[in-house]
Amino acid sequence: MLVVEVCTRQHREPLNRMPDRRATHAPNGKFHAFNMYVGMERSARSLVTYQEQVPGLLQTADYARATFSAFPGYDNPDDIERRVDIRLNRQVIHARKVKPLTVEVLLHESALHRVVGGPRVMAAQLRHLADLSTKPNITVHVHPYSEGMTWGFLHGPFVILDFGADSKEPPVVYVEGRLASDLYVEKQEDVQRYHEVAEAIRNTTLDATSTRDLLRQVARGFESER
């Protein structure tokens, strides 16, 4: 089951301010760190993530292209297309027919309104999210602005990876270092804390039908701007 839930806006503070850990930083080099994460993502049985933009696993090609094009130094069209292809190919893990990945995405509501690539791109992306929510392994929930801050602060994006009860690998929390090193949190009590904040967000979301209605409503707004 893949769940998209939209959370609240306010200033943010890192959740990993709480007592850490046996947390580890990825080796230097964003390319190596990204490959390490993708390998873990591919091996996972379930994934829970909080994000403030549409996560890569749910992005359309145009939305992904716009995010890459905005990054400093990413100005080679062929390189951008290669990155888009890699991002889209990752999505097979929740689209495959045999043992699709269970994914739960907690998405800040600002991601529905923060324009990436223009109104046409946003409309298509939001309709894509709504359509994904109709699949048996995908559920989408929105956490509206009106619910305020979870735990009194914004904790920033994170991913909880679980490899299954039959795996020797313990659950891991991945915190992407967008401007610095990536962070992996493995200590059981710290991983549990991330589960708890995800549950706190989850408890105040819209139901699946209301979520789809909101996604399509915002998409219609973008379509009217064309």
PDB file of C-alpha atoms in Angstrom:
ATOM      1  CA  MET A   1       0.000   0.000   0.000  1.00  0.00           C
ATOM      2  CA  LEU A   2       1.387   3.394  -0.973  1.00  0.00           C
ATOM      3  CA  VAL A   3       0.089   6.324   1.046  1.00  0.00           C
ATOM      4  CA  VAL A   4       0.548  10.001   0.292  1.00  0.00           C
ATOM      5  CA  GLU A   5      -0.321  12.235   3.223  1.00  0.00           C
ATOM      6  CA  VAL A   6       0.149  15.984   3.176  1.00  0.00           C
ATOM      7  CA  CYS A   7       1.439  17.650   6.342  1.00  0.00           C
ATOM      8  CA  THR A   8       1.613  21.189   7.695  1.00  0.00           C
ATOM      9  CA  ARG A   9       3.742  24.275   7.122  1.00  0.00           C
ATOM     10  CA  GLN A  10       5.731  26.265   9.683  1.00  0.00           C
ATOM     11  CA  HIS A  11       9.455  26.559  10.460  1.00  0.00           C
ATOM     12  CA  ARG A  12      11.314  23.264  10.594  1.00  0.00           C
ATOM     13  CA  GLU A  13      13.648  21.621  13.061  1.00  0.00           C
ATOM     14  CA  PRO A  14      15.447  18.292  12.554  1.00  0.00           C
ATOM     15  CA  LEU A  15      13.832  15.281  14.193  1.00  0.00           C
ATOM     16  CA  ASN A  16      17.273  13.842  14.742  1.00  0.00           C
ATOM     17  CA  ARG A  17      17.867  16.483  17.434  1.00  0.00           C
ATOM     18  CA  MET A  18      16.482  13.721  19.668  1.00  0.00           C
ATOM     19  CA  PRO A  19      18.996  11.445  21.343  1.00  0.00           C
ATOM     20  CA  ASP A  20      20.786   9.630  18.552  1.00  0.00           C
ATOM     21  CA  ARG A  21      21.963   6.848  17.814  1.00  0.00           C
ATOM     22  CA  ARG A  22      24.115   4.647  16.025  1.00  0.00           C
ATOM     23  CA  ALA A  23      23.592   6.988  13.089  1.00  0.00           C
ATOM     24  CA  THR A  24      26.003   6.825  10.189  1.00  0.00           C
ATOM     25  CA  HIS A  25      26.834   9.222   7.392  1.00  0.00           C
ATOM     26  CA  ALA A  26      27.064   8.040   3.816  1.00  0.00           C
ATOM     27  CA  PRO A  27      30.558   8.086   2.288  1.00  0.00           C
ATOM     28  CA  ASN A  28      31.590  11.258   0.521  1.00  0.00           C
ATOM     29  CA  GLY A  29      30.188  11.718  -2.965  1.00  0.00           C
ATOM     30  CA  LYS A  30      26.525  12.242  -3.711  1.00  0.00           C
ATOM     31  CA  PHE A  31      26.551   9.727  -6.573  1.00  0.00           C
ATOM     32  CA  HIS A  32      27.861   6.932  -4.340  1.00  0.00           C
ATOM     33  CA  ALA A  33      25.455   7.876  -1.562  1.00  0.00           C
ATOM     34  CA  PHE A  34      22.503   7.883  -3.959  1.00  0.00           C
ATOM     35  CA  ASN A  35      23.417   4.447  -5.312  1.00  0.00           C
ATOM     36  CA  MET A  36      23.617   3.112  -1.753  1.00  0.00           C
ATOM     37  CA  TYR A  37      20.152   4.418  -0.965  1.00  0.00           C
ATOM     38  CA  VAL A  38      18.619   3.060  -4.182  1.00  0.00           C
ATOM     39  CA  GLY A  39      20.041  -0.375  -3.387  1.00  0.00           C
ATOM     40  CA  MET A  40      18.438  -0.293   0.061  1.00  0.00           C
ATOM     41  CA  GLU A  41      15.167   0.968  -1.420  1.00  0.00           C
ATOM     42  CA  ARG A  42      15.146  -1.930  -3.877  1.00  0.00           C
ATOM     43  CA  SER A  43      15.693  -4.465  -1.072  1.00  0.00           C
ATOM     44  CA  ALA A  44      13.027  -3.063   1.249  1.00  0.00           C
ATOM     45  CA  ARG A  45       9.620  -4.648   1.783  1.00  0.00           C
ATOM     46  CA  SER A  46       7.992  -1.427   2.967  1.00  0.00           C
ATOM     47  CA  LEU A  47       8.815   2.260   2.968  1.00  0.00           C
ATOM     48  CA  VAL A  48       7.356   5.165   4.944  1.00  0.00           C
ATOM     49  CA  THR A  49       8.448   8.659   3.991  1.00  0.00           C
ATOM     50  CA  TYR A  50       7.656  12.259   4.909  1.00  0.00           C
ATOM     51  CA  GLN A  51       8.398  14.748   2.122  1.00  0.00           C
ATOM     52  CA  GLU A  52       7.862  18.393   1.271  1.00  0.00           C
ATOM     53  CA  GLN A  53       7.749  17.861  -2.486  1.00  0.00           C
ATOM     54  CA  VAL A  54       6.404  14.974  -4.541  1.00  0.00           C
ATOM     55  CA  PRO A  55       8.883  12.119  -3.932  1.00  0.00           C
ATOM     56  CA  GLY A  56      10.780  10.563  -6.805  1.00  0.00           C
ATOM     57  CA  LEU A  57       8.864   7.283  -6.620  1.00  0.00           C
ATOM     58  CA  LEU A  58       5.647   9.126  -7.568  1.00  0.00           C
ATOM     59  CA  GLN A  59       6.913  11.778  -9.953  1.00  0.00           C
ATOM     60  CA  THR A  60       5.898  12.193 -13.579  1.00  0.00           C
ATOM     61  CA  ALA A  61       8.666  12.595 -16.140  1.00  0.00           C
ATOM     62  CA  ASP A  62       7.946  16.304 -16.574  1.00  0.00           C
ATOM     63  CA  TYR A  63       7.954  16.985 -12.826  1.00  0.00           C
ATOM     64  CA  ALA A  64      11.256  15.096 -12.433  1.00  0.00           C
ATOM     65  CA  ARG A  65      12.732  16.951 -15.414  1.00  0.00           C
ATOM     66  CA  ALA A  66      11.784  20.300 -13.886  1.00  0.00           C
ATOM     67  CA  THR A  67      13.360  19.445 -10.516  1.00  0.00           C
ATOM     68  CA  PHE A  68      16.639  18.370 -12.116  1.00  0.00           C
ATOM     69  CA  SER A  69      16.723  21.373 -14.463  1.00  0.00           C
ATOM     70  CA  ALA A  70      16.449  23.761 -11.497  1.00  0.00           C
ATOM     71  CA  PHE A  71      19.559  22.388  -9.758  1.00  0.00           C
ATOM     72  CA  PRO A  72      22.770  24.431 -10.269  1.00  0.00           C
ATOM     73  CA  GLY A  73      25.104  22.820 -12.790  1.00  0.00           C
ATOM     74  CA  TYR A  74      22.465  20.520 -14.278  1.00  0.00           C
ATOM     75  CA  ASP A  75      22.361  22.233 -17.657  1.00  0.00           C
ATOM     76  CA  ASN A  76      23.188  19.395 -20.045  1.00  0.00           C
ATOM     77  CA  PRO A  77      19.901  18.163 -21.603  1.00  0.00           C
ATOM     78  CA  ASP A  78      21.260  14.644 -22.183  1.00  0.00           C
ATOM     79  CA  ASP A  79      22.407  14.365 -18.576  1.00  0.00           C
ATOM     80  CA  ILE A  80      19.045  15.602 -17.313  1.00  0.00           C
ATOM     81  CA  GLU A  81      17.207  13.037 -19.456  1.00  0.00           C
ATOM     82  CA  ARG A  82      19.473  10.281 -18.138  1.00  0.00           C
ATOM     83  CA  ARG A  83      18.607  11.288 -14.575  1.00  0.00           C
ATOM     84  CA  VAL A  84      14.893  11.375 -15.411  1.00  0.00           C
ATOM     85  CA  ASP A  85      15.116   7.863 -16.870  1.00  0.00           C
ATOM     86  CA  ILE A  86      16.853   6.580 -13.732  1.00  0.00           C
ATOM     87  CA  ARG A  87      14.182   8.150 -11.519  1.00  0.00           C
ATOM     88  CA  LEU A  88      11.330   6.663 -13.533  1.00  0.00           C
ATOM     89  CA  ASN A  89      12.980   3.236 -13.622  1.00  0.00           C
ATOM     90  CA  ARG A  90      13.071   3.238  -9.799  1.00  0.00           C
ATOM     91  CA  GLN A  91       9.283   3.322  -9.780  1.00  0.00           C
ATOM     92  CA  VAL A  92       9.056  -0.309 -10.910  1.00  0.00           C
ATOM     93  CA  ILE A  93       9.462  -1.400  -7.274  1.00  0.00           C
ATOM     94  CA  HIS A  94       5.908  -0.296  -6.435  1.00  0.00           C
ATOM     95  CA  ALA A  95       4.458  -0.987  -9.893  1.00  0.00           C
ATOM     96  CA  ARG A  96       5.634  -4.579 -10.356  1.00  0.00           C
ATOM     97  CA  LYS A  97       3.059  -7.361 -10.288  1.00  0.00           C
ATOM     98  CA  VAL A  98       4.997  -9.674  -7.971  1.00  0.00           C
ATOM     99  CA  LYS A  99       5.518  -8.427  -4.403  1.00  0.00           C
ATOM    100  CA  PRO A 100       5.255  -4.696  -5.094  1.00  0.00           C
ATOM    101  CA  LEU A 101       6.848  -2.481  -2.477  1.00  0.00           C
ATOM    102  CA  THR A 102       4.492  -1.186   0.192  1.00  0.00           C
ATOM    103  CA  VAL A 103       5.012   2.575   0.293  1.00  0.00           C
ATOM    104  CA  GLU A 104       3.517   5.223   2.538  1.00  0.00           C
ATOM    105  CA  VAL A 105       4.252   8.821   1.624  1.00  0.00           C
ATOM    106  CA  LEU A 106       3.491  11.655   4.028  1.00  0.00           C
ATOM    107  CA  LEU A 107       3.491  14.764   1.860  1.00  0.00           C
ATOM    108  CA  HIS A 108       3.405  18.326   3.148  1.00  0.00           C
ATOM    109  CA  GLU A 109       0.376  20.112   1.654  1.00  0.00           C
ATOM    110  CA  SER A 110       2.627  22.841   0.302  1.00  0.00           C
ATOM    111  CA  ALA A 111       3.811  20.305  -2.282  1.00  0.00           C
ATOM    112  CA  LEU A 112       0.389  20.590  -3.929  1.00  0.00           C
ATOM    113  CA  HIS A 113       0.822  24.340  -4.388  1.00  0.00           C
ATOM    114  CA  ARG A 114       4.578  24.849  -4.786  1.00  0.00           C
ATOM    115  CA  VAL A 115       4.926  25.191  -8.554  1.00  0.00           C
ATOM    116  CA  VAL A 116       7.414  22.866 -10.241  1.00  0.00           C
ATOM    117  CA  GLY A 117       7.676  23.174 -14.011  1.00  0.00           C
ATOM    118  CA  GLY A 118       4.597  25.367 -14.443  1.00  0.00           C
ATOM    119  CA  PRO A 119       0.816  24.874 -14.227  1.00  0.00           C
ATOM    120  CA  ARG A 120       0.629  22.151 -16.890  1.00  0.00           C
ATOM    121  CA  VAL A 121       3.271  20.043 -15.155  1.00  0.00           C
ATOM    122  CA  MET A 122       1.629  20.512 -11.750  1.00  0.00           C
ATOM    123  CA  ALA A 123      -1.840  19.596 -13.021  1.00  0.00           C
ATOM    124  CA  ALA A 124      -0.563  16.378 -14.577  1.00  0.00           C
ATOM    125  CA  GLN A 125       1.464  15.502 -11.478  1.00  0.00           C
ATOM    126  CA  LEU A 126      -1.441  15.948  -9.074  1.00  0.00           C
ATOM    127  CA  ARG A 127      -3.773  13.918 -11.285  1.00  0.00           C
ATOM    128  CA  HIS A 128      -1.098  11.244 -11.404  1.00  0.00           C
ATOM    129  CA  LEU A 129      -1.082  11.094  -7.593  1.00  0.00           C
ATOM    130  CA  ALA A 130      -4.873  10.831  -7.548  1.00  0.00           C
ATOM    131  CA  ASP A 131      -4.792   8.018 -10.102  1.00  0.00           C
ATOM    132  CA  LEU A 132      -2.108   6.128  -8.178  1.00  0.00           C
ATOM    133  CA  SER A 133      -4.332   6.198  -5.103  1.00  0.00           C
ATOM    134  CA  THR A 134      -6.908   3.995  -6.847  1.00  0.00           C
ATOM    135  CA  LYS A 135      -4.477   1.072  -7.157  1.00  0.00           C
ATOM    136  CA  PRO A 136      -4.733  -1.749  -4.611  1.00  0.00           C
ATOM    137  CA  ASN A 137      -1.223  -1.209  -3.220  1.00  0.00           C
ATOM    138  CA  ILE A 138      -1.442   2.584  -3.197  1.00  0.00           C
ATOM    139  CA  THR A 139      -3.332   4.803  -0.761  1.00  0.00           C
ATOM    140  CA  VAL A 140      -3.130   8.582  -0.707  1.00  0.00           C
ATOM    141  CA  HIS A 141      -3.986  10.714   2.345  1.00  0.00           C
ATOM    142  CA  VAL A 142      -3.636  14.468   2.740  1.00  0.00           C
ATOM    143  CA  HIS A 143      -2.736  16.142   6.027  1.00  0.00           C
ATOM    144  CA  PRO A 144      -4.251  19.637   5.681  1.00  0.00           C
ATOM    145  CA  TYR A 145      -2.695  22.900   6.786  1.00  0.00           C
ATOM    146  CA  SER A 146      -5.516  23.318   9.308  1.00  0.00           C
ATOM    147  CA  GLU A 147      -4.061  20.549  11.482  1.00  0.00           C
ATOM    148  CA  GLY A 148      -1.104  22.718  12.422  1.00  0.00           C
ATOM    149  CA  MET A 149       2.381  21.448  13.296  1.00  0.00           C
ATOM    150  CA  THR A 150       2.945  17.835  14.286  1.00  0.00           C
ATOM    151  CA  TRP A 151       4.711  17.698  17.674  1.00  0.00           C
ATOM    152  CA  GLY A 152       5.089  21.488  17.523  1.00  0.00           C
ATOM    153  CA  PHE A 153       7.805  21.637  14.856  1.00  0.00           C
ATOM    154  CA  LEU A 154       8.621  20.575  11.306  1.00  0.00           C
ATOM    155  CA  HIS A 155      11.078  17.709  11.359  1.00  0.00           C
ATOM    156  CA  GLY A 156      12.171  17.678   7.725  1.00  0.00           C
ATOM    157  CA  PRO A 157      12.018  14.864   5.161  1.00  0.00           C
ATOM    158  CA  PHE A 158      12.866  11.279   6.110  1.00  0.00           C
ATOM    159  CA  VAL A 159      12.427   7.729   4.828  1.00  0.00           C
ATOM    160  CA  ILE A 160      11.856   4.645   7.009  1.00  0.00           C
ATOM    161  CA  LEU A 161      12.964   1.466   5.239  1.00  0.00           C
ATOM    162  CA  ASP A 162      11.816  -1.933   6.528  1.00  0.00           C
ATOM    163  CA  PHE A 163      13.222  -5.137   5.054  1.00  0.00           C
ATOM    164  CA  GLY A 164      10.666  -7.569   6.460  1.00  0.00           C
ATOM    165  CA  ALA A 165      10.386  -9.818   9.500  1.00  0.00           C
ATOM    166  CA  ASP A 166      12.341 -12.585   7.779  1.00  0.00           C
ATOM    167  CA  SER A 167      15.298 -10.315   7.022  1.00  0.00           C
ATOM    168  CA  LYS A 168      18.451 -10.028   9.094  1.00  0.00           C
ATOM    169  CA  GLU A 169      18.586  -6.330   8.238  1.00  0.00           C
ATOM    170  CA  PRO A 170      16.994  -4.031  10.843  1.00  0.00           C
ATOM    171  CA  PRO A 171      14.828  -1.069   9.800  1.00  0.00           C
ATOM    172  CA  VAL A 172      16.764   2.049   8.822  1.00  0.00           C
ATOM    173  CA  VAL A 173      15.838   5.726   8.655  1.00  0.00           C
ATOM    174  CA  TYR A 174      17.350   7.624   5.739  1.00  0.00           C
ATOM    175  CA  VAL A 175      17.679  11.424   5.900  1.00  0.00           C
ATOM    176  CA  GLU A 176      18.821  12.906   2.612  1.00  0.00           C
ATOM    177  CA  GLY A 177      21.577  15.478   2.919  1.00  0.00           C
ATOM    178  CA  ARG A 178      20.547  17.710   0.059  1.00  0.00           C
ATOM    179  CA  LEU A 179      23.506  20.048   0.624  1.00  0.00           C
ATOM    180  CA  ALA A 180      25.687  17.794   2.782  1.00  0.00           C
ATOM    181  CA  SER A 181      26.151  14.125   3.716  1.00  0.00           C
ATOM    182  CA  ASP A 182      23.230  11.717   3.839  1.00  0.00           C
ATOM    183  CA  LEU A 183      22.342  10.283   7.245  1.00  0.00           C
ATOM    184  CA  TYR A 184      21.289   6.731   8.189  1.00  0.00           C
ATOM    185  CA  VAL A 185      19.733   6.137  11.625  1.00  0.00           C
ATOM    186  CA  GLU A 186      19.694   2.500  12.756  1.00  0.00           C
ATOM    187  CA  LYS A 187      19.351   2.493  16.550  1.00  0.00           C
ATOM    188  CA  GLN A 188      16.017   0.868  17.402  1.00  0.00           C
ATOM    189  CA  GLU A 189      14.690   3.555  19.749  1.00  0.00           C
ATOM    190  CA  ASP A 190      15.523   6.303  17.255  1.00  0.00           C
ATOM    191  CA  VAL A 191      13.852   4.457  14.375  1.00  0.00           C
ATOM    192  CA  GLN A 192      10.817   4.003  16.631  1.00  0.00           C
ATOM    193  CA  ARG A 193      10.697   7.759  17.227  1.00  0.00           C
ATOM    194  CA  TYR A 194      10.367   8.328  13.491  1.00  0.00           C
ATOM    195  CA  HIS A 195       7.550   5.778  13.362  1.00  0.00           C
ATOM    196  CA  GLU A 196       5.805   7.687  16.145  1.00  0.00           C
ATOM    197  CA  VAL A 197       5.938  11.037  14.371  1.00  0.00           C
ATOM    198  CA  ALA A 198       4.693   9.388  11.172  1.00  0.00           C
ATOM    199  CA  GLU A 199       1.765   7.976  13.142  1.00  0.00           C
ATOM    200  CA  ALA A 200       1.033  11.397  14.624  1.00  0.00           C
ATOM    201  CA  ILE A 201       0.789  12.867  11.124  1.00  0.00           C
ATOM    202  CA  ARG A 202      -1.263   9.935   9.867  1.00  0.00           C
ATOM    203  CA  ASN A 203      -3.876  10.311  12.591  1.00  0.00           C
ATOM    204  CA  THR A 204      -5.047  13.710  11.334  1.00  0.00           C
ATOM    205  CA  THR A 205      -5.247  13.116   7.586  1.00  0.00           C
ATOM    206  CA  LEU A 206      -8.173  13.319   5.194  1.00  0.00           C
ATOM    207  CA  ASP A 207      -9.715  10.033   4.127  1.00  0.00           C
ATOM    208  CA  ALA A 208      -8.808   8.547   0.747  1.00  0.00           C
ATOM    209  CA  THR A 209     -11.833   9.935  -1.094  1.00  0.00           C
ATOM    210  CA  SER A 210     -11.404  13.460   0.268  1.00  0.00           C
ATOM    211  CA  THR A 211      -7.722  13.289  -0.592  1.00  0.00           C
ATOM    212  CA  ARG A 212      -8.411  12.405  -4.216  1.00  0.00           C
ATOM    213  CA  ASP A 213     -10.978  15.188  -4.384  1.00  0.00           C
ATOM    214  CA  LEU A 214      -8.427  17.713  -3.100  1.00  0.00           C
ATOM    215  CA  LEU A 215      -5.696  16.589  -5.494  1.00  0.00           C
ATOM    216  CA  ARG A 216      -8.052  16.875  -8.457  1.00  0.00           C
ATOM    217  CA  GLN A 217      -9.428  20.200  -7.249  1.00  0.00           C
ATOM    218  CA  VAL A 218      -5.941  21.736  -7.078  1.00  0.00           C
ATOM    219  CA  ALA A 219      -5.122  20.184 -10.458  1.00  0.00           C
ATOM    220  CA  ARG A 220      -8.174  21.880 -11.976  1.00  0.00           C
ATOM    221  CA  GLY A 221      -6.937  25.173 -10.582  1.00  0.00           C
ATOM    222  CA  PHE A 222      -3.609  24.742 -12.339  1.00  0.00           C
ATOM    223  CA  GLU A 223      -5.385  23.747 -15.567  1.00  0.00           C
ATOM    224  CA  SER A 224      -7.347  26.993 -15.502  1.00  0.00           C
ATOM    225  CA  GLU A 225      -4.066  28.940 -15.492  1.00  0.00           C
ATOM    226  CA  ARG A 226      -2.885  27.575 -18.814  1.00  0.00           C
TER     227      ARG A 226
END
